[in-house]
Amino acid sequence: MKKTLLGSLVAFGLTVLPLTAQAGTVTVKGSDTMVILAQRWAEAFMKKNPATKLQVTGGGSGTGLAALQNGTTDIAMSSREMKEAEEEKLRQRYNTPPTSVSVAKDGVTFYVNESNPVQALTLEQLKDIYLGDTTSWKAVGGPDAPIVLYSRENSSGTYAFVKEKVLDGDDYASNAQTLPGTAAVANAVAKEKNGIGYGGAAYAKGIKELKVKKDNDAFAPTAENVKSGKYPLSRDLFFYLRNKPSGETKAFIDFALSPEGQAIVSQVGYFPVK
Amino acid sequence: MRSLLAALSLLISGAALAQDATPQPPLPSPAASEPREAVEPSATTPQERPPPRANAPSVPEASPSIDERLTADEHRVEALEEQNTETKNDLSALKKLRISGYIQARYQYQEPLDEITGAGGFSRFTIRRSRLKATYTTDLAQAMIQIDASPTGVALRDAEATLFIPGTKQQLSLTVGQMKWPFGYEGPQSSSDREFPERTRVTRNLLPSERDRGAKVNGRYKFLRLAVGMFDGAGIDSGTTQDNDKEKDLIGHVGFDLKWIAGGVSGWYGHALGKLPTDTFRRAYDRSRVGVDLQTYFDLLPVGGTSLKGEFLAGRTYGAANNATHLDVPAHGWYLLLVQNIGLNDAVGFRYDSFDPHNGQPDDGTLELPGADNTVDTVGFVVQHHFGENLKMTASYELPITHVIAQAQDPHDNLFTLQMQARF
């Protein structure tokens, strides 16, 4: 056993191991559903802590979680739970179990145009519509008109949520138009009288929200129904981190979970977790 | 959106006005009182133009109204959306296809030639792995093929056809083809994720090539993990492309994953055909393995995550060639790996592994040489640096300690490896 090359190894280590200086900026990236919420939090937080800079950008839950793996964001916003493969990649890369924090609740809402007489649909009817098996509003109590489908891009957590909870994992109908952002979906439905789309409750202004039928009752995505779990499409909105939060990142998350932060959740249109 | 369209429309009309200033081909001069539409030339039916009315009201020449422009622009946007939808439909199939891969290029230095054996010692560049992997995943099925191109040739590493059992949300699947053995932790772990350039000595001996042809069921339920399969058993380095016997090996791993701690137990039961000097004919010898693995992840230090991983493997009948070089020979080994992240881009690691190639056989040595079946312990150090998300540089130094007796000496076989890994 010789130790002649240990010196070179140490030299290499000293060369390539510059301790990364932690910048004074906290970056938050991911779910488009959560962007508006995180921006409000960031504005309020920076007013109280002017020395801390927060950068909030969207791109979809998948994009945020990928950024977390690549080390290009401190916090990933996600409107779905992290997949096992994503979690495993994080552990392999950073040798630490990722941390998830549920910061708000949301009811995924299906929108139709205000002129559409349909008020409520069952999960089964929604599934048939988005699989392309039901193509006319007439089949679900509406006018004799073709259904125009709007969806989100597949990097969206909402896309994945609807795919899992409504479509039981099946593929969306190929004629579903994918739009970049929930606001775009809501806008498209507002313009298209035969349209249907989905997104977070916060973006549902100006268009009609469908109730979802369950056990002969129809439930609207209200705070009460989402928190009680009666609304069948309620979900958690998460912050994901590589490891346990510390420093400015922890201060921001603590603020989001504080009474003030949770009040912002309600103002934006989502539902508090505390 | 409407305000944007209005602005766009004004810009377009501005451009149109600018164009009006350029010389135009001569047109029939309309009567001053004639509406503009009536004077538009028609190449097809000029004779159908209605004659000007004598008492037509005098209307000033006007551009289309804002509403008309908006409508026209909305139609243009709709047309673009339609084209975009068609393009996305075409691309949706491609999104299911993922092309990935990585290249591990190395410089290695081993201690100078051994004075006694004349073996060992080199300074060389190598391409250890050059992988290209294509995966096509749908809700019901997955196809995966992986090849390895190296200076010695191109070899098939994996070719898997997977069925996701309907109704299980991809939690339960059946895979048939050439794939990794579901045994232990280090064996199935991707070489691109590992901290050290190579697997430990015990894994390299008991799981040579890490893969085989067979069929495997993979299942997950909450924190429980199960993978069990039937394989040819000899591995892809056996030198044959077809199984050379009727024996099949049953291999499986039952594990758990609680985020900060994961692990499991593995088992392998099968047979290898072979003939020992004492045999008249070939016969089936037990080829068996057991294993225990554990991985833990902590946030102990403020500089980054810490992981501690360990594994114990024991088995009988092993070796790359026909997986039976050591026919009916029992062996065992273990390792401990400690890795500490430093910031987001760096990590340091330490590994100790031990391999006893023949359980119960005492260490020996002749002419100052240790015996071939002596136990070898290896101390390893590694540092890693990530240059962004696609490039990782690793430097490792490994010091094998061969157990010796009497006058035999530990061979000079310390190894330095500097590896650049690029992945996509």
XYZ file of C-alpha atoms in Angstrom:
698
model
C 0.000 0.000 0.000
C 1.537 3.269 -1.097
C 0.493 6.800 -0.491
C 2.560 8.515 -3.165
C -0.403 10.046 -4.973
C -2.339 11.265 -2.010
C -0.688 14.646 -2.433
C -2.014 15.039 -5.949
C -5.450 13.987 -4.780
C -5.446 16.620 -2.082
C -4.213 19.211 -4.574
C -7.069 18.320 -6.907
C -9.501 18.623 -4.044
C -8.247 22.052 -3.152
C -8.512 23.110 -6.771
C -12.020 21.942 -7.490
C -13.627 22.373 -4.122
C -14.256 26.056 -3.791
C -16.870 26.430 -1.074
C -19.858 27.892 -2.768
C -20.690 31.275 -1.457
C -24.366 31.523 -0.638
C -25.855 34.433 -2.504
C -28.313 36.762 -0.751
C -31.016 35.932 -3.288
C -33.573 33.191 -2.797
C -34.882 31.788 -6.062
C -38.331 30.216 -6.316
C -39.273 28.389 -9.508
C -41.949 26.010 -10.724
C -45.721 25.638 -10.725
C -47.554 28.243 -12.787
C -50.527 27.729 -10.503
C -48.448 28.967 -7.585
C -46.610 31.848 -9.254
C -49.178 34.484 -8.351
C -49.225 33.288 -4.743
C -45.446 33.166 -4.399
C -45.133 36.617 -5.945
C -47.506 38.085 -3.370
C -45.597 36.351 -0.595
C -42.316 37.627 -2.005
C -43.558 41.217 -2.236
C -44.811 41.174 1.326
C -41.682 39.426 2.607
C -39.273 41.816 0.878
C -41.106 44.804 2.325
C -40.317 43.473 5.771
C -36.850 42.186 4.858
C -35.394 44.600 2.301
C -31.968 42.959 2.473
C -33.358 39.716 1.043
C -34.073 39.390 -2.640
C -36.602 36.870 -3.885
C -36.862 35.822 -7.523
C -40.096 34.051 -8.462
C -40.571 32.431 -11.862
C -42.991 29.840 -13.266
C -42.491 27.226 -15.925
C -44.479 24.374 -14.409
C -43.942 21.988 -11.524
C -41.727 19.664 -13.545
C -39.509 22.548 -14.559
C -39.171 23.681 -10.953
C -38.312 20.217 -9.705
C -35.761 19.795 -12.487
C -34.236 23.130 -11.480
C -34.001 21.867 -7.923
C -32.071 18.823 -9.167
C -29.789 20.987 -11.257
C -29.070 23.370 -8.412
C -30.557 26.365 -10.220
C -33.281 27.138 -7.710
C -33.525 27.159 -3.936
C -37.221 26.370 -3.762
C -39.278 24.415 -6.277
C -42.977 25.175 -6.348
C -45.042 22.139 -7.215
C -48.751 21.543 -7.459
C -48.138 17.788 -7.347
C -46.159 15.480 -5.144
C -42.631 14.756 -6.210
C -42.260 11.543 -8.202
C -40.144 8.758 -6.807
C -37.635 9.066 -9.638
C -37.240 12.805 -9.021
C -36.732 12.221 -5.324
C -34.172 9.514 -5.973
C -32.225 11.790 -8.311
C -32.096 14.467 -5.627
C -30.859 12.018 -3.037
C -28.201 10.630 -5.361
C -26.968 14.080 -6.230
C -27.104 15.841 -2.879
C -26.961 12.967 -0.388
C -29.902 14.277 1.530
C -33.620 13.524 1.585
C -35.579 16.374 -0.006
C -37.934 18.398 2.165
C -41.529 19.120 1.230
C -43.674 21.803 2.810
C -47.388 22.061 2.115
C -47.965 25.821 1.924
C -51.534 26.045 0.625
C -54.464 24.033 -0.636
C -56.173 24.325 -3.971
C -59.244 22.916 -5.610
C -58.579 22.111 -9.244
C -61.484 23.760 -10.987
C -63.076 23.007 -14.329
C -64.216 26.105 -16.171
C -66.840 26.543 -18.859
C -67.999 29.613 -20.677
C -70.498 31.764 -18.807
C -73.122 31.092 -21.478
C -72.908 27.330 -21.003
C -75.982 26.049 -19.093
C -74.093 23.069 -17.634
C -73.636 23.594 -13.892
C -72.075 20.358 -12.628
C -70.425 17.210 -13.948
C -69.387 13.933 -12.411
C -65.771 12.809 -12.452
C -66.805 10.110 -14.902
C -68.303 12.687 -17.278
C -65.176 14.829 -17.035
C -63.062 11.784 -17.779
C -65.137 10.902 -20.854
C -64.898 14.476 -22.084
C -61.126 14.702 -21.699
C -60.513 11.247 -23.132
C -62.476 12.330 -26.206
C -65.273 9.780 -25.700
C -67.862 12.521 -25.143
C -67.626 15.120 -27.881
C -70.909 17.048 -27.598
C -72.264 19.154 -24.768
C -75.643 17.575 -25.479
C -74.461 14.305 -23.898
C -74.011 16.038 -20.540
C -77.076 18.248 -20.524
C -75.779 21.169 -22.557
C -76.421 22.514 -26.040
C -75.973 20.456 -29.191
C -72.490 21.767 -29.820
C -69.030 20.246 -30.034
C -66.892 20.391 -26.907
C -63.664 22.338 -27.317
C -61.009 21.015 -24.970
C -58.303 23.085 -23.363
C -55.503 21.569 -21.331
C -52.142 22.432 -19.827
C -48.694 21.446 -21.000
C -47.297 18.220 -19.644
C -44.721 19.985 -17.460
C -47.615 21.340 -15.408
C -48.478 19.802 -12.073
C -52.146 20.544 -12.759
C -51.885 18.545 -15.977
C -50.474 15.614 -14.001
C -53.076 15.999 -11.257
C -56.024 15.905 -13.678
C -54.432 13.044 -15.574
C -54.149 11.002 -12.397
C -57.324 11.984 -10.550
C -59.731 12.449 -13.429
C -58.350 10.398 -16.320
C -57.087 7.542 -14.123
C -53.705 7.828 -15.799
C -54.989 7.661 -19.384
C -53.844 10.061 -22.092
C -55.722 13.239 -22.883
C -57.666 13.341 -26.150
C -55.304 14.304 -28.947
C -57.432 17.295 -29.930
C -57.080 18.929 -26.514
C -55.327 22.239 -27.038
C -52.483 22.736 -24.607
C -51.951 26.251 -23.378
C -49.049 27.725 -21.443
C -50.507 28.703 -18.097
C -53.797 28.508 -16.309
C -54.601 32.124 -17.114
C -54.364 31.271 -20.806
C -56.802 28.387 -20.314
C -59.282 30.611 -18.468
C -58.963 33.274 -21.156
C -59.539 30.744 -23.926
C -62.678 29.401 -22.232
C -63.968 32.925 -21.729
C -63.694 33.472 -25.496
C -64.907 30.051 -26.677
C -68.537 29.429 -25.757
C -68.151 25.659 -26.224
C -64.885 25.451 -24.372
C -63.904 23.654 -21.196
C -60.637 23.980 -19.326
C -59.165 23.504 -15.915
C -56.804 25.159 -13.501
C -56.362 26.520 -10.029
C -59.264 28.181 -8.301
C -57.412 31.489 -8.172
C -57.724 31.984 -11.904
C -61.426 31.266 -12.150
C -62.640 34.864 -12.265
C -64.828 35.892 -15.175
C -65.809 32.384 -16.182
C -68.115 29.817 -14.698
C -66.748 27.233 -12.317
C -68.264 23.798 -12.622
C -69.367 21.918 -9.552
C -68.209 18.332 -9.318
C -70.801 15.708 -8.484
C -70.044 13.049 -5.918
C -72.551 10.710 -4.245
C -75.588 12.564 -5.651
C -74.306 15.885 -4.330
C -72.528 18.553 -6.298
C -69.664 20.401 -4.651
C -68.213 23.725 -5.665
C -64.494 24.336 -5.073
C -65.126 26.524 -2.037
C -62.812 26.933 0.926
C -65.083 24.843 3.098
C -65.394 22.008 0.596
C -61.692 21.961 -0.244
C -60.558 21.997 3.387
C -63.110 19.364 4.402
C -62.137 17.161 1.464
C -65.714 17.063 0.147
C -64.607 18.620 -3.110
C -63.074 15.624 -4.884
C -60.336 17.527 -6.708
C -58.615 19.275 -3.824
C -54.851 19.111 -3.598
C -51.873 20.462 -1.710
C -49.505 23.066 -3.102
C -45.913 22.388 -2.130
C -42.559 23.993 -1.678
C -39.778 21.462 -2.281
C -36.203 21.931 -1.125
C -33.039 19.901 -1.469
C -32.691 19.635 2.290
C -33.953 21.239 5.469
C -34.479 24.987 5.032
C -32.093 27.405 6.665
C -31.267 31.105 6.667
C -33.239 33.329 4.333
C -34.991 30.393 2.715
C -36.319 29.261 6.075
C -37.375 32.810 6.941
C -39.382 33.018 3.716
C -41.092 29.668 4.276
C -41.858 30.606 7.875
C -43.440 33.793 6.573
C -45.544 31.882 4.034
C -46.868 29.671 6.822
C -47.429 32.562 9.257
C -50.928 33.991 9.812
C -49.975 36.885 7.535
C -48.741 34.572 4.812
C -51.791 32.347 5.060
C -54.024 35.418 4.843
C -52.366 36.145 1.485
C -53.290 32.610 0.433
C -56.957 33.454 0.985
C -56.626 36.829 -0.736
C -55.172 35.209 -3.832
C -58.017 32.711 -3.909
C -56.425 29.547 -2.602
C -57.052 27.914 0.746
C -54.825 28.120 3.828
C -53.248 25.046 5.359
C -53.269 26.503 8.854
C -55.239 40.312 -25.210
C -57.655 42.693 -26.892
C -55.505 45.682 -26.031
C -52.527 43.885 -27.505
C -54.463 43.141 -30.644
C -55.600 46.753 -30.853
C -52.000 47.942 -30.635
C -51.000 45.354 -33.241
C -53.840 46.497 -35.443
C -52.802 50.137 -35.180
C -49.269 49.196 -36.096
C -50.521 47.262 -39.090
C -52.735 50.156 -40.195
C -49.793 52.508 -39.755
C -47.767 50.297 -42.000
C -50.625 50.216 -44.454
C -50.772 54.006 -44.493
C -47.062 54.123 -45.099
C -47.511 51.787 -48.033
C -50.243 54.040 -49.415
C -47.608 56.672 -49.957
C -45.725 54.512 -52.417
C -46.636 54.691 -56.097
C -49.478 52.332 -56.970
C -50.425 50.934 -60.341
C -53.108 53.039 -61.988
C -56.649 52.027 -61.121
C -59.881 53.109 -62.648
C -60.784 56.420 -61.137
C -63.932 56.066 -59.098
C -66.489 58.700 -58.814
C -65.905 60.882 -55.820
C -69.124 59.692 -54.245
C -68.481 55.999 -54.896
C -67.832 53.700 -51.929
C -64.303 52.310 -51.848
C -65.403 48.698 -52.075
C -67.009 49.371 -55.421
C -63.745 50.391 -57.060
C -61.662 47.354 -56.020
C -60.475 45.736 -59.246
C -61.692 42.199 -59.824
C -59.675 40.073 -62.167
C -62.440 37.550 -62.619
C -65.660 39.447 -62.979
C -65.018 43.046 -63.739
C -68.245 43.222 -65.693
C -70.229 42.395 -62.543
C -69.236 45.557 -60.850
C -72.451 47.440 -59.965
C -72.793 50.719 -61.762
C -72.410 53.789 -59.647
C -75.637 55.153 -58.401
C -76.330 58.627 -59.453
C -77.665 59.616 -56.102
C -75.172 57.689 -53.937
C -74.340 59.582 -50.734
C -70.937 61.075 -50.447
C -68.904 58.882 -48.011
C -65.321 59.796 -47.137
C -62.733 57.123 -47.918
C -62.118 55.248 -44.617
C -59.891 52.483 -43.244
C -61.505 49.377 -41.731
C -62.884 50.045 -38.288
C -61.103 48.988 -35.121
C -63.592 46.149 -34.684
C -62.928 44.901 -38.209
C -59.200 45.003 -37.641
C -59.558 43.223 -34.336
C -61.681 40.556 -35.933
C -59.148 40.101 -38.709
C -56.303 39.891 -36.202
C -58.206 37.476 -34.023
C -58.675 35.260 -37.061
C -54.967 35.433 -37.709
C -54.254 34.462 -34.089
C -56.754 31.619 -34.303
C -55.055 30.391 -37.455
C -51.710 30.479 -35.679
C -53.203 28.642 -32.691
C -54.538 26.004 -35.029
C -51.139 25.551 -36.624
C -49.592 25.442 -33.176
C -52.025 22.730 -32.111
C -51.144 20.635 -35.136
C -47.449 21.031 -34.395
C -47.994 20.080 -30.769
C -49.922 16.999 -31.781
C -47.014 15.967 -33.956
C -44.576 16.656 -31.132
C -46.601 14.826 -28.477
C -45.389 11.486 -29.801
C -41.799 12.667 -29.706
C -42.194 13.795 -26.102
C -42.636 10.166 -25.134
C -39.192 9.411 -26.501
C -36.249 10.296 -24.312
C -32.701 10.053 -25.563
C -30.046 10.148 -22.888
C -26.560 8.921 -22.260
C -23.197 9.637 -20.775
C -19.504 9.343 -21.470
C -16.898 8.501 -18.880
C -13.416 9.349 -20.072
C -10.492 8.702 -17.729
C -6.899 9.083 -16.983
C -5.547 6.344 -14.685
C -2.274 5.877 -12.981
C -1.297 2.716 -11.145
C 1.855 2.280 -9.159
C 4.982 1.195 -11.066
C 5.597 -2.408 -11.974
C 5.809 -4.798 -9.110
C 9.384 -5.917 -8.587
C 8.309 -9.475 -7.918
C 5.525 -10.236 -10.340
C 6.261 -7.703 -13.027
C 2.541 -7.063 -13.131
C 0.653 -3.841 -12.747
C 1.601 -0.270 -13.272
C 0.267 1.943 -16.006
C -0.428 5.487 -17.043
C -3.235 5.586 -19.562
C -6.301 7.276 -20.963
C -9.422 5.183 -21.378
C -13.042 5.517 -22.357
C -14.652 3.425 -19.698
C -18.268 3.901 -20.664
C -19.958 5.565 -23.588
C -23.645 4.953 -23.269
C -26.556 5.845 -25.482
C -30.003 5.130 -24.140
C -33.428 5.537 -25.721
C -36.605 5.195 -23.697
C -40.111 5.404 -25.065
C -42.774 5.548 -22.390
C -46.536 5.486 -22.704
C -49.163 4.937 -20.027
C -49.193 1.215 -20.699
C -45.742 0.326 -21.933
C -42.110 1.249 -21.981
C -39.366 0.296 -24.400
C -35.773 0.889 -23.417
C -32.576 0.117 -25.218
C -29.079 1.011 -24.116
C -25.841 0.422 -25.956
C -22.259 0.940 -24.917
C -19.760 2.031 -27.535
C -16.126 1.716 -26.567
C -12.823 1.228 -28.371
C -13.354 -2.531 -28.094
C -16.692 -2.408 -29.867
C -20.372 -1.745 -29.464
C -22.299 -3.897 -27.034
C -25.920 -4.151 -26.055
C -26.311 -3.362 -22.387
C -30.074 -3.234 -21.903
C -33.079 -4.065 -24.044
C -36.256 -4.019 -22.018
C -39.920 -4.327 -22.906
C -42.123 -3.309 -19.997
C -45.848 -3.611 -19.461
C -47.353 -1.365 -16.792
C -50.144 -3.433 -15.326
C -53.391 -1.552 -16.109
C -55.113 -0.010 -13.120
C -51.978 0.137 -10.992
C -50.839 3.615 -12.080
C -47.460 2.211 -13.095
C -46.862 0.885 -9.589
C -46.721 -2.666 -10.876
C -44.935 -3.721 -14.030
C -43.607 -6.703 -15.909
C -40.334 -6.419 -17.802
C -38.899 -8.938 -20.241
C -35.557 -8.634 -21.972
C -32.005 -7.916 -20.952
C -31.873 -5.897 -17.747
C -30.115 -5.435 -14.437
C -30.449 -8.092 -11.803
C -32.790 -6.958 -9.023
C -30.183 -7.621 -6.362
C -28.784 -5.264 -3.755
C -28.104 -1.560 -4.074
C -24.755 -1.016 -5.768
C -25.361 -3.520 -8.544
C -28.478 -1.887 -10.019
C -27.277 1.672 -9.308
C -26.419 3.620 -12.444
C -22.710 4.049 -13.038
C -23.395 7.691 -13.836
C -24.724 8.300 -10.305
C -22.011 6.485 -8.378
C -19.422 8.496 -6.495
C -16.521 6.099 -7.143
C -15.595 5.257 -10.711
C -16.069 1.513 -10.179
C -18.201 -0.716 -8.012
C -16.656 -2.483 -5.053
C -14.677 -5.678 -5.448
C -17.404 -7.820 -3.890
C -20.084 -6.506 -6.250
C -17.825 -6.901 -9.282
C -17.237 -10.526 -8.372
C -20.682 -11.635 -7.262
C -22.645 -9.551 -9.802
C -20.358 -9.390 -12.849
C -21.836 -7.189 -15.608
C -24.837 -6.555 -13.288
C -27.335 -7.734 -15.882
C -28.820 -10.726 -17.603
C -31.645 -11.874 -19.818
C -34.892 -12.759 -18.124
C -38.248 -11.537 -16.880
C -38.904 -9.374 -13.865
C -41.884 -8.111 -11.894
C -41.442 -4.731 -10.269
C -43.884 -3.433 -7.666
C -44.264 -0.559 -5.219
C -46.761 -0.115 -2.450
C -46.372 2.919 -0.231
C -42.889 2.578 1.240
C -42.421 -1.069 0.243
C -40.466 -2.141 -2.842
C -40.408 -5.488 -4.541
C -38.534 -6.740 -7.569
C -38.286 -10.389 -8.426
C -37.420 -12.176 -11.616
C -36.359 -15.318 -13.412
C -33.060 -15.078 -15.289
C -30.700 -17.219 -17.328
C -28.274 -16.672 -14.474
C -24.885 -16.577 -16.166
C -24.919 -12.843 -16.969
C -24.153 -11.083 -20.227
C -20.404 -11.511 -19.806
C -20.764 -15.262 -19.940
C -19.472 -15.356 -23.499
C -22.639 -16.858 -24.954
C -25.651 -15.160 -26.438
C -27.930 -18.068 -25.574
C -28.374 -19.759 -22.234
C -26.306 -22.922 -22.262
C -28.450 -24.863 -19.833
C -32.045 -25.393 -18.825
C -31.480 -24.028 -15.349
C -33.062 -20.742 -14.415
C -32.112 -18.511 -11.510
C -34.641 -16.822 -9.245
C -33.431 -13.408 -8.112
C -35.218 -10.804 -6.031
C -35.007 -7.834 -3.713
C -37.501 -6.762 -1.070
C -36.937 -3.299 0.264
C -38.304 -0.190 1.846
C -37.868 3.506 1.275
C -38.596 5.933 4.098
C -36.915 8.906 2.409
C -34.073 9.347 4.900
C -33.419 5.646 5.213
C -33.831 2.921 2.637
C -32.669 -0.619 2.265
C -33.630 -4.203 1.778
C -32.662 -7.819 1.547
C -31.841 -9.732 -1.606
C -31.841 -13.379 -2.513
C -30.683 -15.485 -5.440
C -31.182 -19.156 -5.995
C -30.067 -21.022 -9.070
C -27.619 -23.455 -10.544
C -24.569 -23.405 -12.755
C -23.506 -26.380 -14.832
C -19.858 -27.285 -14.467
C -17.310 -29.924 -13.723
C -14.797 -29.952 -10.946
C -11.660 -32.115 -11.218
C -13.371 -34.656 -9.024
C -16.388 -34.928 -11.345
C -16.707 -37.352 -14.217
C -19.526 -35.455 -15.868
C -20.868 -31.946 -15.683
C -23.365 -31.392 -12.943
C -25.454 -28.561 -11.546
C -23.857 -26.692 -8.677
C -25.671 -24.230 -6.489
C -25.288 -20.637 -7.567
C -26.733 -18.633 -4.704
C -26.471 -15.187 -3.165
C -27.847 -13.302 -0.188
C -27.478 -9.617 0.460
C -28.437 -6.858 2.853
C -28.227 -3.183 1.961
C -28.912 0.041 3.814
C -28.666 3.695 2.766
C -29.125 6.645 5.111
C -29.232 10.365 4.387
C -28.675 13.094 6.977
C -28.426 16.844 7.280
C -25.647 16.849 9.835
C -23.442 19.679 8.663
C -24.412 23.123 7.400
C -22.331 22.654 4.233
C -24.553 19.981 2.678
C -26.100 16.546 2.917
C -24.366 13.462 4.266
C -25.032 9.884 3.276
C -23.838 6.617 4.730
C -24.380 3.464 2.731
C -23.470 -0.106 3.417
C -24.020 -3.522 1.940
C -23.119 -7.114 2.698
C -23.130 -9.813 0.056
C -22.363 -13.498 0.261
C -22.667 -16.159 -2.379
C -21.494 -19.397 -3.875
C -20.258 -19.971 -7.422
C -19.167 -16.760 -9.103
C -16.909 -15.236 -11.725
C -17.413 -13.477 -15.009
C -16.745 -16.305 -17.450
C -19.914 -18.383 -17.368
C -20.338 -16.887 -13.936
C -18.705 -20.052 -12.675
C -14.977 -19.483 -12.558
C -15.214 -20.221 -8.896
C -17.535 -23.193 -9.153
C -19.073 -24.127 -5.833
C -16.761 -21.684 -4.044
C -18.297 -19.609 -1.224
C -17.330 -15.940 -0.940
C -18.468 -12.845 0.846
C -17.745 -9.153 1.183
C -19.051 -5.825 2.377
C -18.515 -2.114 2.092
C -19.244 1.162 3.851
C -19.462 4.411 1.913
C -19.577 7.857 3.497
C -20.248 10.876 1.296
C -20.393 14.508 2.333
C -21.723 17.191 0.015
C -20.033 20.567 0.163
C -22.287 23.221 -1.251
C -24.242 22.460 -4.381
C -21.395 21.353 -6.626
C -18.870 19.425 -4.586
C -18.660 16.257 -2.567
C -16.048 14.183 -0.828
C -16.317 10.493 -0.059
C -14.619 7.656 1.718
C -15.172 3.966 1.065
C -13.912 0.856 2.764
C -14.665 -2.471 1.182
C -13.603 -5.989 1.887
C -13.817 -9.136 -0.197
C -12.970 -12.670 0.847
C -12.834 -14.744 -2.361
C -12.984 -18.071 -0.534
C -14.662 -18.216 2.830
C -12.782 -20.150 5.423
C -9.633 -20.528 3.358
C -6.666 -19.122 5.303
C -4.493 -16.479 3.681
C -1.302 -17.850 2.146
C 1.675 -16.750 0.119
C 4.652 -18.119 -1.755
C 7.879 -16.470 -2.890
C 6.799 -13.221 -1.309
C 3.533 -13.297 -3.280
C 0.161 -13.394 -1.560
C -2.250 -16.156 -2.547
C -4.867 -15.504 -5.220
C -7.691 -16.170 -2.789
C -6.423 -13.932 -0.025
C -8.818 -11.360 1.324
C -8.468 -7.858 -0.133
C -9.569 -4.753 1.723
C -9.676 -1.497 -0.208
C -9.526 2.023 1.182
C -10.814 4.637 -1.222
C -11.051 8.427 -1.279
C -12.975 10.462 -3.810
C -13.691 14.097 -4.560
C -16.332 15.259 -7.023
C -17.061 18.532 -8.680
C -20.118 19.263 -10.814
C -19.574 21.775 -13.586
C -23.246 22.585 -14.081
C -25.828 19.903 -14.594
C -24.130 17.944 -17.371
C -20.514 17.598 -16.396
C -18.965 15.923 -13.399
C -15.294 15.498 -12.599
C -14.203 12.798 -10.200
C -10.812 12.077 -8.727
C -10.352 8.935 -6.704
C -7.474 7.185 -5.050
C -7.835 3.560 -4.042
C -5.432 1.584 -1.882
C -6.039 -2.176 -2.030
C -4.628 -4.029 0.977
C -4.095 -7.682 0.204
C -3.887 -9.872 3.271
C -0.476 -11.481 3.479
C 1.379 -13.892 5.669
C 5.020 -14.536 6.386
C 7.349 -13.064 3.773
C 4.624 -12.244 1.190
C 4.135 -8.555 0.414
C 1.142 -6.442 -0.420
C 1.359 -5.822 -4.219
C 1.928 -2.310 -5.527
C -1.508 -1.682 -6.985
C -2.706 1.659 -5.649
C -4.786 3.347 -8.294
C -5.444 6.992 -9.126
C -8.356 7.770 -11.448
C -9.339 11.130 -12.853
C -12.657 10.871 -14.638
C -14.653 13.364 -16.633
C -18.286 12.399 -17.062
C -20.524 14.243 -19.484
C -24.183 13.301 -19.656
C -27.220 14.430 -21.515
